[in-house]
Amino acid sequence: MSALQGCLLFSSALFAIGLAGALTRGNAILVLLGIELMLNAANVNFIAFWHYRPTPAPALGVVFVLFAIAIGAAEAAVGLALIIALYRGQKSIRLETATRLKG
Amino acid sequence: MNAVLAAIALLVLGSAAAALALRNLIHSALLLILSWLGIALFFLWADAEFAAFAQVLVYVGAVSMVVLFAVLLTRQSRADLSVTAQSRGRAAAGVGAALAVAAVLAFAVLRTPLPVPSGLRSAVTVRQLGGELMGPHAGALLLVGVLLTVTLLGAVTIAGAGRLPPDGKDQP
C-alpha cells in the first residue's frame, strides 16, 4: 500500500464517518456537521492527489481546495441560518418533527 | 513520514467519530473543532501550507463559532435527547450504509493501480498561488466573492425573518 492509498483510505474513512453521522443523528446541527465532515474528506482527497502529482504541476489542487473551503463556509452559514429559522417555527431542531419551514 | 500520517488520521478519525457519537452537543462541537484542526495538520504535512491556514481560519475560527452560537441559540431540554427504539433502528441502518460505502471506497482505492511519482516535488509558494488565483482563476474568484455576498445576505434574511411580526406573536 502506497502513501497515496493511505491518504485515500483516510479520506474514505472520514467520509464514511460523516455519512454515518448525517444518516443516524436526529439533531439538525449534527446532520449539518456530518455533511461538513464529508466535504472535508473531499478536500483531503484533493490535497492528497495534488501532493502525489506526477509532474511539478502548478498549484491547481490548492486553488481547488481554497474554493471548496469558501463554498463549505457558505453552506455552513446558510444551513445554520435555516436551523435557527426551524427552531423559531417549531421550538425544536429534531428532524423527525420538522415538517415545515414556514415560521 | 507514514507514522505522522497515521497519527494525524487517528486524531481526525477518532475525534470525528466521538463527536458524532456523543449525546452532548457542545462536546460534539468541540471535538469537531479538534477534527478540523487535524485536517489542517494533514494539509501542512502535504506541503499545502496556505490551504492549512485557510482551514484554520475558516473552519477552526469561523464555522466553529457559528456552530457554537447555533447550539446555544437552539438549546433544548434534556428529554429531547433520549434514544427511542425507532431511532436505534435508524442508527443501525445508517451505520450499515456508511460501512458499505466505506467498504466500496476502500475496495476501489486498494484495487486501483495508482502511479507513484518519482520526481521531487516543490512546494507551492504563496506568490505562485496568488498568481494562479489572479490569473487563470480570476473569474472563479469573482464568482466566489459574489457567492459569499449572496450567502451572507441570505443567511441574515433567513435567520432574521419574522423577527418583528406586526402582531408580535412570534416574539420569544
Short mmCIF file of C-alpha atoms in Angstrom, two decimals:
data_model
loop_
_atom_site.label_atom_id
_atom_site.label_comp_id
_atom_site.label_asym_id
_atom_site.label_seq_id
_atom_site.Cartn_x
_atom_site.Cartn_y
_atom_site.Cartn_z
CA MET A 1 0.00 0.00 0.00
CA SER A 2 1.49 3.30 -1.07
CA ALA A 3 1.26 6.53 0.90
CA LEU A 4 -1.26 7.92 -1.59
CA GLN A 5 -3.50 4.93 -0.96
CA GLY A 6 -3.12 5.56 2.77
CA CYS A 7 -4.32 9.14 2.29
CA LEU A 8 -7.26 7.95 0.17
CA LEU A 9 -8.25 5.34 2.76
CA PHE A 10 -8.07 8.04 5.44
CA SER A 11 -10.39 10.30 3.47
CA SER A 12 -12.74 7.37 2.72
CA ALA A 13 -13.00 6.62 6.44
CA LEU A 14 -13.66 10.29 7.18
CA PHE A 15 -16.36 10.36 4.50
CA ALA A 16 -17.98 7.25 5.98
CA ILE A 17 -17.97 8.75 9.48
CA GLY A 18 -19.61 11.91 8.15
CA LEU A 19 -22.18 9.85 6.25
CA ALA A 20 -22.99 7.77 9.34
CA GLY A 21 -23.42 10.95 11.36
CA ALA A 22 -25.65 12.58 8.75
CA LEU A 23 -27.82 9.45 8.44
CA THR A 24 -28.18 8.46 12.09
CA ARG A 25 -28.44 11.63 14.13
CA GLY A 26 -31.80 13.28 14.53
CA ASN A 27 -30.39 16.65 15.52
CA ALA A 28 -30.21 19.05 12.57
CA ILE A 29 -26.94 20.64 13.74
CA LEU A 30 -25.19 17.26 13.91
CA VAL A 31 -26.51 16.32 10.46
CA LEU A 32 -25.02 19.55 9.09
CA LEU A 33 -21.71 18.81 10.81
CA GLY A 34 -21.68 15.33 9.26
CA ILE A 35 -22.10 16.92 5.84
CA GLU A 36 -19.23 19.30 6.64
CA LEU A 37 -17.06 16.29 7.51
CA MET A 38 -17.84 14.72 4.11
CA LEU A 39 -16.83 17.98 2.44
CA ASN A 40 -13.56 17.95 4.38
CA ALA A 41 -12.92 14.39 3.23
CA ALA A 42 -13.19 15.62 -0.36
CA ASN A 43 -10.66 18.35 0.42
CA VAL A 44 -8.29 15.75 1.87
CA ASN A 45 -8.59 13.85 -1.42
CA PHE A 46 -7.79 16.96 -3.47
CA ILE A 47 -4.67 17.69 -1.42
CA ALA A 48 -3.54 14.04 -1.44
CA PHE A 49 -3.73 13.79 -5.23
CA TRP A 50 -2.05 17.18 -5.57
CA HIS A 51 0.75 16.17 -3.19
CA TYR A 52 1.48 12.99 -5.14
CA ARG A 53 1.17 14.58 -8.58
CA PRO A 54 3.49 13.03 -11.16
CA THR A 55 4.75 16.29 -12.66
CA PRO A 56 5.65 19.52 -10.87
CA ALA A 57 2.31 20.99 -11.91
CA PRO A 58 1.09 24.40 -10.73
CA ALA A 59 -0.90 24.94 -7.58
CA LEU A 60 -4.17 23.68 -9.03
CA GLY A 61 -5.02 21.38 -6.13
CA VAL A 62 -4.57 24.10 -3.53
CA VAL A 63 -6.70 26.52 -5.60
CA PHE A 64 -9.42 23.87 -5.77
CA VAL A 65 -9.31 23.37 -2.00
CA LEU A 66 -9.50 27.11 -1.36
CA PHE A 67 -12.66 27.38 -3.44
CA ALA A 68 -14.11 24.30 -1.75
CA ILE A 69 -13.41 25.77 1.71
CA ALA A 70 -15.14 29.04 0.71
CA ILE A 71 -18.20 27.15 -0.52
CA GLY A 72 -18.20 24.97 2.61
CA ALA A 73 -18.23 28.08 4.79
CA ALA A 74 -21.13 29.50 2.77
CA GLU A 75 -23.01 26.20 3.15
CA ALA A 76 -22.47 26.17 6.91
CA ALA A 77 -23.73 29.74 7.25
CA VAL A 78 -26.91 29.11 5.26
CA GLY A 79 -27.51 25.74 6.95
CA LEU A 80 -27.24 27.16 10.45
CA ALA A 81 -29.48 30.08 9.50
CA LEU A 82 -32.06 27.53 8.31
CA ILE A 83 -31.72 25.67 11.62
CA ILE A 84 -32.36 28.87 13.55
CA ALA A 85 -35.40 29.57 11.36
CA LEU A 86 -36.61 25.99 12.02
CA TYR A 87 -36.15 26.44 15.76
CA ARG A 88 -38.11 29.70 15.73
CA GLY A 89 -41.00 27.99 13.97
CA GLN A 90 -41.23 24.77 15.99
CA LYS A 91 -39.11 25.28 19.14
CA SER A 92 -37.21 22.10 18.26
CA ILE A 93 -34.47 21.09 15.85
CA ARG A 94 -35.33 17.38 15.82
CA LEU A 95 -35.58 16.34 12.20
CA GLU A 96 -38.36 13.80 12.96
CA THR A 97 -40.67 16.62 13.99
CA ALA A 98 -39.60 19.11 11.34
CA THR A 99 -42.43 19.13 8.84
CA ARG A 100 -42.44 22.72 7.70
CA LEU A 101 -40.04 25.64 7.44
CA LYS A 102 -42.66 28.40 7.34
CA GLY A 103 -42.49 30.43 10.55
CA MET B 1 6.63 10.11 7.27
CA ASN B 2 3.93 7.46 7.26
CA ALA B 3 3.85 7.37 11.03
CA VAL B 4 3.00 11.07 11.03
CA LEU B 5 0.19 10.42 8.56
CA ALA B 6 -1.13 7.55 10.70
CA ALA B 7 -1.06 9.75 13.82
CA ILE B 8 -2.95 12.56 12.02
CA ALA B 9 -5.50 10.09 10.64
CA LEU B 10 -6.01 8.59 14.10
CA LEU B 11 -6.56 12.05 15.61
CA VAL B 12 -9.02 13.16 12.92
CA LEU B 13 -11.00 9.92 12.70
CA GLY B 14 -11.11 9.40 16.46
CA SER B 15 -12.34 12.88 17.25
CA ALA B 16 -14.84 12.87 14.36
CA ALA B 17 -16.31 9.51 15.37
CA ALA B 18 -16.50 10.56 19.02
CA ALA B 19 -18.12 13.88 18.03
CA LEU B 20 -20.89 12.22 16.04
CA ALA B 21 -21.49 9.53 18.68
CA LEU B 22 -21.72 11.75 21.78
CA ARG B 23 -25.02 12.95 23.22
CA ASN B 24 -23.83 16.37 24.37
CA LEU B 25 -23.94 18.90 21.52
CA ILE B 26 -21.29 21.20 23.00
CA HIS B 27 -18.86 18.29 23.39
CA SER B 28 -19.60 17.27 19.79
CA ALA B 29 -18.84 20.77 18.50
CA LEU B 30 -15.58 20.99 20.45
CA LEU B 31 -14.44 17.56 19.24
CA LEU B 32 -15.26 18.52 15.66
CA ILE B 33 -13.05 21.60 16.04
CA LEU B 34 -10.24 19.21 17.02
CA SER B 35 -11.02 17.12 13.94
CA TRP B 36 -10.84 20.18 11.63
CA LEU B 37 -7.54 21.13 13.26
CA GLY B 38 -6.27 17.63 12.46
CA ILE B 39 -7.25 18.11 8.83
CA ALA B 40 -5.27 21.36 8.80
CA LEU B 41 -2.32 19.34 10.16
CA PHE B 42 -2.76 16.94 7.24
CA PHE B 43 -2.64 19.87 4.81
CA LEU B 44 0.57 21.06 6.49
CA TRP B 45 2.00 17.54 6.20
CA ALA B 46 1.18 17.53 2.47
CA ASP B 47 3.05 20.83 1.82
CA ALA B 48 -0.17 22.80 1.30
CA GLU B 49 0.53 25.48 3.91
CA PHE B 50 -1.88 28.05 2.53
CA ALA B 51 -4.76 25.57 2.48
CA ALA B 52 -3.91 24.65 6.08
CA PHE B 53 -4.07 28.28 7.17
CA ALA B 54 -7.32 28.77 5.27
CA GLN B 55 -8.72 25.67 7.01
CA VAL B 56 -7.71 27.01 10.43
CA LEU B 57 -9.12 30.47 9.73
CA VAL B 58 -12.39 29.35 8.16
CA TYR B 59 -13.27 26.12 9.96
CA VAL B 60 -11.48 26.28 13.31
CA GLY B 61 -12.06 30.02 13.62
CA ALA B 62 -15.31 30.95 11.91
CA VAL B 63 -17.51 27.90 11.26
CA SER B 64 -16.91 26.58 14.79
CA MET B 65 -18.12 29.88 16.26
CA VAL B 66 -21.23 29.81 14.06
CA VAL B 67 -21.90 26.21 15.16
CA LEU B 68 -21.46 27.06 18.84
CA PHE B 69 -23.80 30.04 18.50
CA ALA B 70 -26.37 27.87 16.74
CA VAL B 71 -26.12 25.28 19.56
CA LEU B 72 -26.59 27.94 22.20
CA LEU B 73 -29.44 29.67 20.35
CA THR B 74 -31.36 26.41 19.90
CA ARG B 75 -30.73 24.98 23.35
CA GLN B 76 -33.21 22.24 24.17
CA SER B 77 -34.30 20.25 27.16
CA ARG B 78 -32.65 17.02 28.28
CA ALA B 79 -35.74 14.98 27.48
CA ASP B 80 -35.35 15.84 23.82
CA LEU B 81 -32.13 13.83 23.62
CA SER B 82 -33.47 10.46 24.71
CA VAL B 83 -32.99 7.45 22.45
CA THR B 84 -36.08 5.65 21.22
CA ALA B 85 -36.34 2.22 19.64
CA GLN B 86 -37.15 3.76 16.27
CA SER B 87 -34.04 5.93 16.30
CA ARG B 88 -31.98 2.88 17.35
CA GLY B 89 -33.10 1.01 14.27
CA ARG B 90 -32.37 4.01 12.11
CA ALA B 91 -28.90 4.28 13.70
CA ALA B 92 -28.14 0.66 12.82
CA ALA B 93 -29.32 1.21 9.23
CA GLY B 94 -27.28 4.40 8.89
CA VAL B 95 -24.09 2.86 10.26
CA GLY B 96 -24.61 -0.13 7.99
CA ALA B 97 -24.98 2.10 4.94
CA ALA B 98 -21.87 4.08 5.91
CA LEU B 99 -19.87 0.86 6.40
CA ALA B 100 -21.00 -0.36 2.97
CA VAL B 101 -19.89 2.92 1.37
CA ALA B 102 -16.55 2.72 3.19
CA ALA B 103 -16.06 -0.88 2.03
CA VAL B 104 -16.77 0.03 -1.60
CA LEU B 105 -14.42 3.03 -1.44
CA ALA B 106 -11.62 1.04 0.23
CA PHE B 107 -12.01 -1.75 -2.33
CA ALA B 108 -11.77 0.77 -5.19
CA VAL B 109 -8.75 2.52 -3.67
CA LEU B 110 -6.85 -0.71 -2.98
CA ARG B 111 -7.59 -2.23 -6.38
CA THR B 112 -6.66 0.84 -8.46
CA PRO B 113 -3.06 0.93 -9.65
CA LEU B 114 -2.14 4.48 -8.68
CA PRO B 115 1.08 5.84 -10.21
CA VAL B 116 3.76 6.63 -7.68
CA PRO B 117 5.65 9.76 -8.69
CA SER B 118 9.40 9.58 -8.71
CA GLY B 119 10.46 13.18 -9.29
CA LEU B 120 10.97 15.51 -6.42
CA ARG B 121 8.15 17.86 -5.62
CA SER B 122 8.49 21.53 -4.92
CA ALA B 123 6.08 23.15 -2.51
CA VAL B 124 3.90 25.92 -3.86
CA THR B 125 4.66 29.42 -2.66
CA VAL B 126 2.01 31.96 -1.70
CA ARG B 127 3.25 34.22 -4.52
CA GLN B 128 2.68 31.42 -7.05
CA LEU B 129 -0.76 30.78 -5.58
CA GLY B 130 -1.70 34.45 -5.82
CA GLY B 131 -0.62 34.47 -9.45
CA GLU B 132 -2.81 31.43 -10.12
CA LEU B 133 -5.81 32.96 -8.36
CA MET B 134 -5.48 36.34 -10.05
CA GLY B 135 -4.56 34.96 -13.46
CA PRO B 136 -6.32 31.87 -14.80
CA HIS B 137 -8.85 31.63 -11.95
CA ALA B 138 -9.80 35.30 -11.63
CA GLY B 139 -13.34 34.66 -12.90
CA ALA B 140 -13.90 31.89 -10.35
CA LEU B 141 -12.53 34.12 -7.60
CA LEU B 142 -15.02 36.85 -8.52
CA LEU B 143 -17.85 34.30 -8.57
CA VAL B 144 -16.87 33.09 -5.09
CA GLY B 145 -16.96 36.68 -3.87
CA VAL B 146 -20.46 37.12 -5.30
CA LEU B 147 -21.50 33.76 -3.78
CA LEU B 148 -20.26 34.75 -0.33
CA THR B 149 -22.06 38.10 -0.50
CA VAL B 150 -25.33 36.46 -1.55
CA THR B 151 -24.86 33.83 1.18
CA LEU B 152 -24.35 36.48 3.82
CA LEU B 153 -27.48 38.36 2.76
CA GLY B 154 -29.48 35.13 2.50
CA ALA B 155 -28.38 33.87 5.91
CA VAL B 156 -29.28 37.17 7.55
CA THR B 157 -32.65 37.20 5.79
CA ILE B 158 -33.48 33.59 6.73
CA ALA B 159 -32.33 33.79 10.33
CA GLY B 160 -33.88 37.21 10.89
CA ALA B 161 -37.21 36.57 9.15
CA GLY B 162 -40.25 37.12 11.33
CA ARG B 163 -38.20 38.82 13.99
CA LEU B 164 -40.70 41.69 14.29
CA PRO B 165 -44.13 40.50 13.11
CA PRO B 166 -46.99 43.01 13.16
CA ASP B 167 -48.87 41.24 15.94
CA GLY B 168 -45.74 40.22 17.83
CA LYS B 169 -46.88 36.65 18.49
CA ASP B 170 -43.59 35.14 17.24
CA GLN B 171 -41.57 37.03 19.79
CA PRO B 172 -39.66 34.70 22.11
#
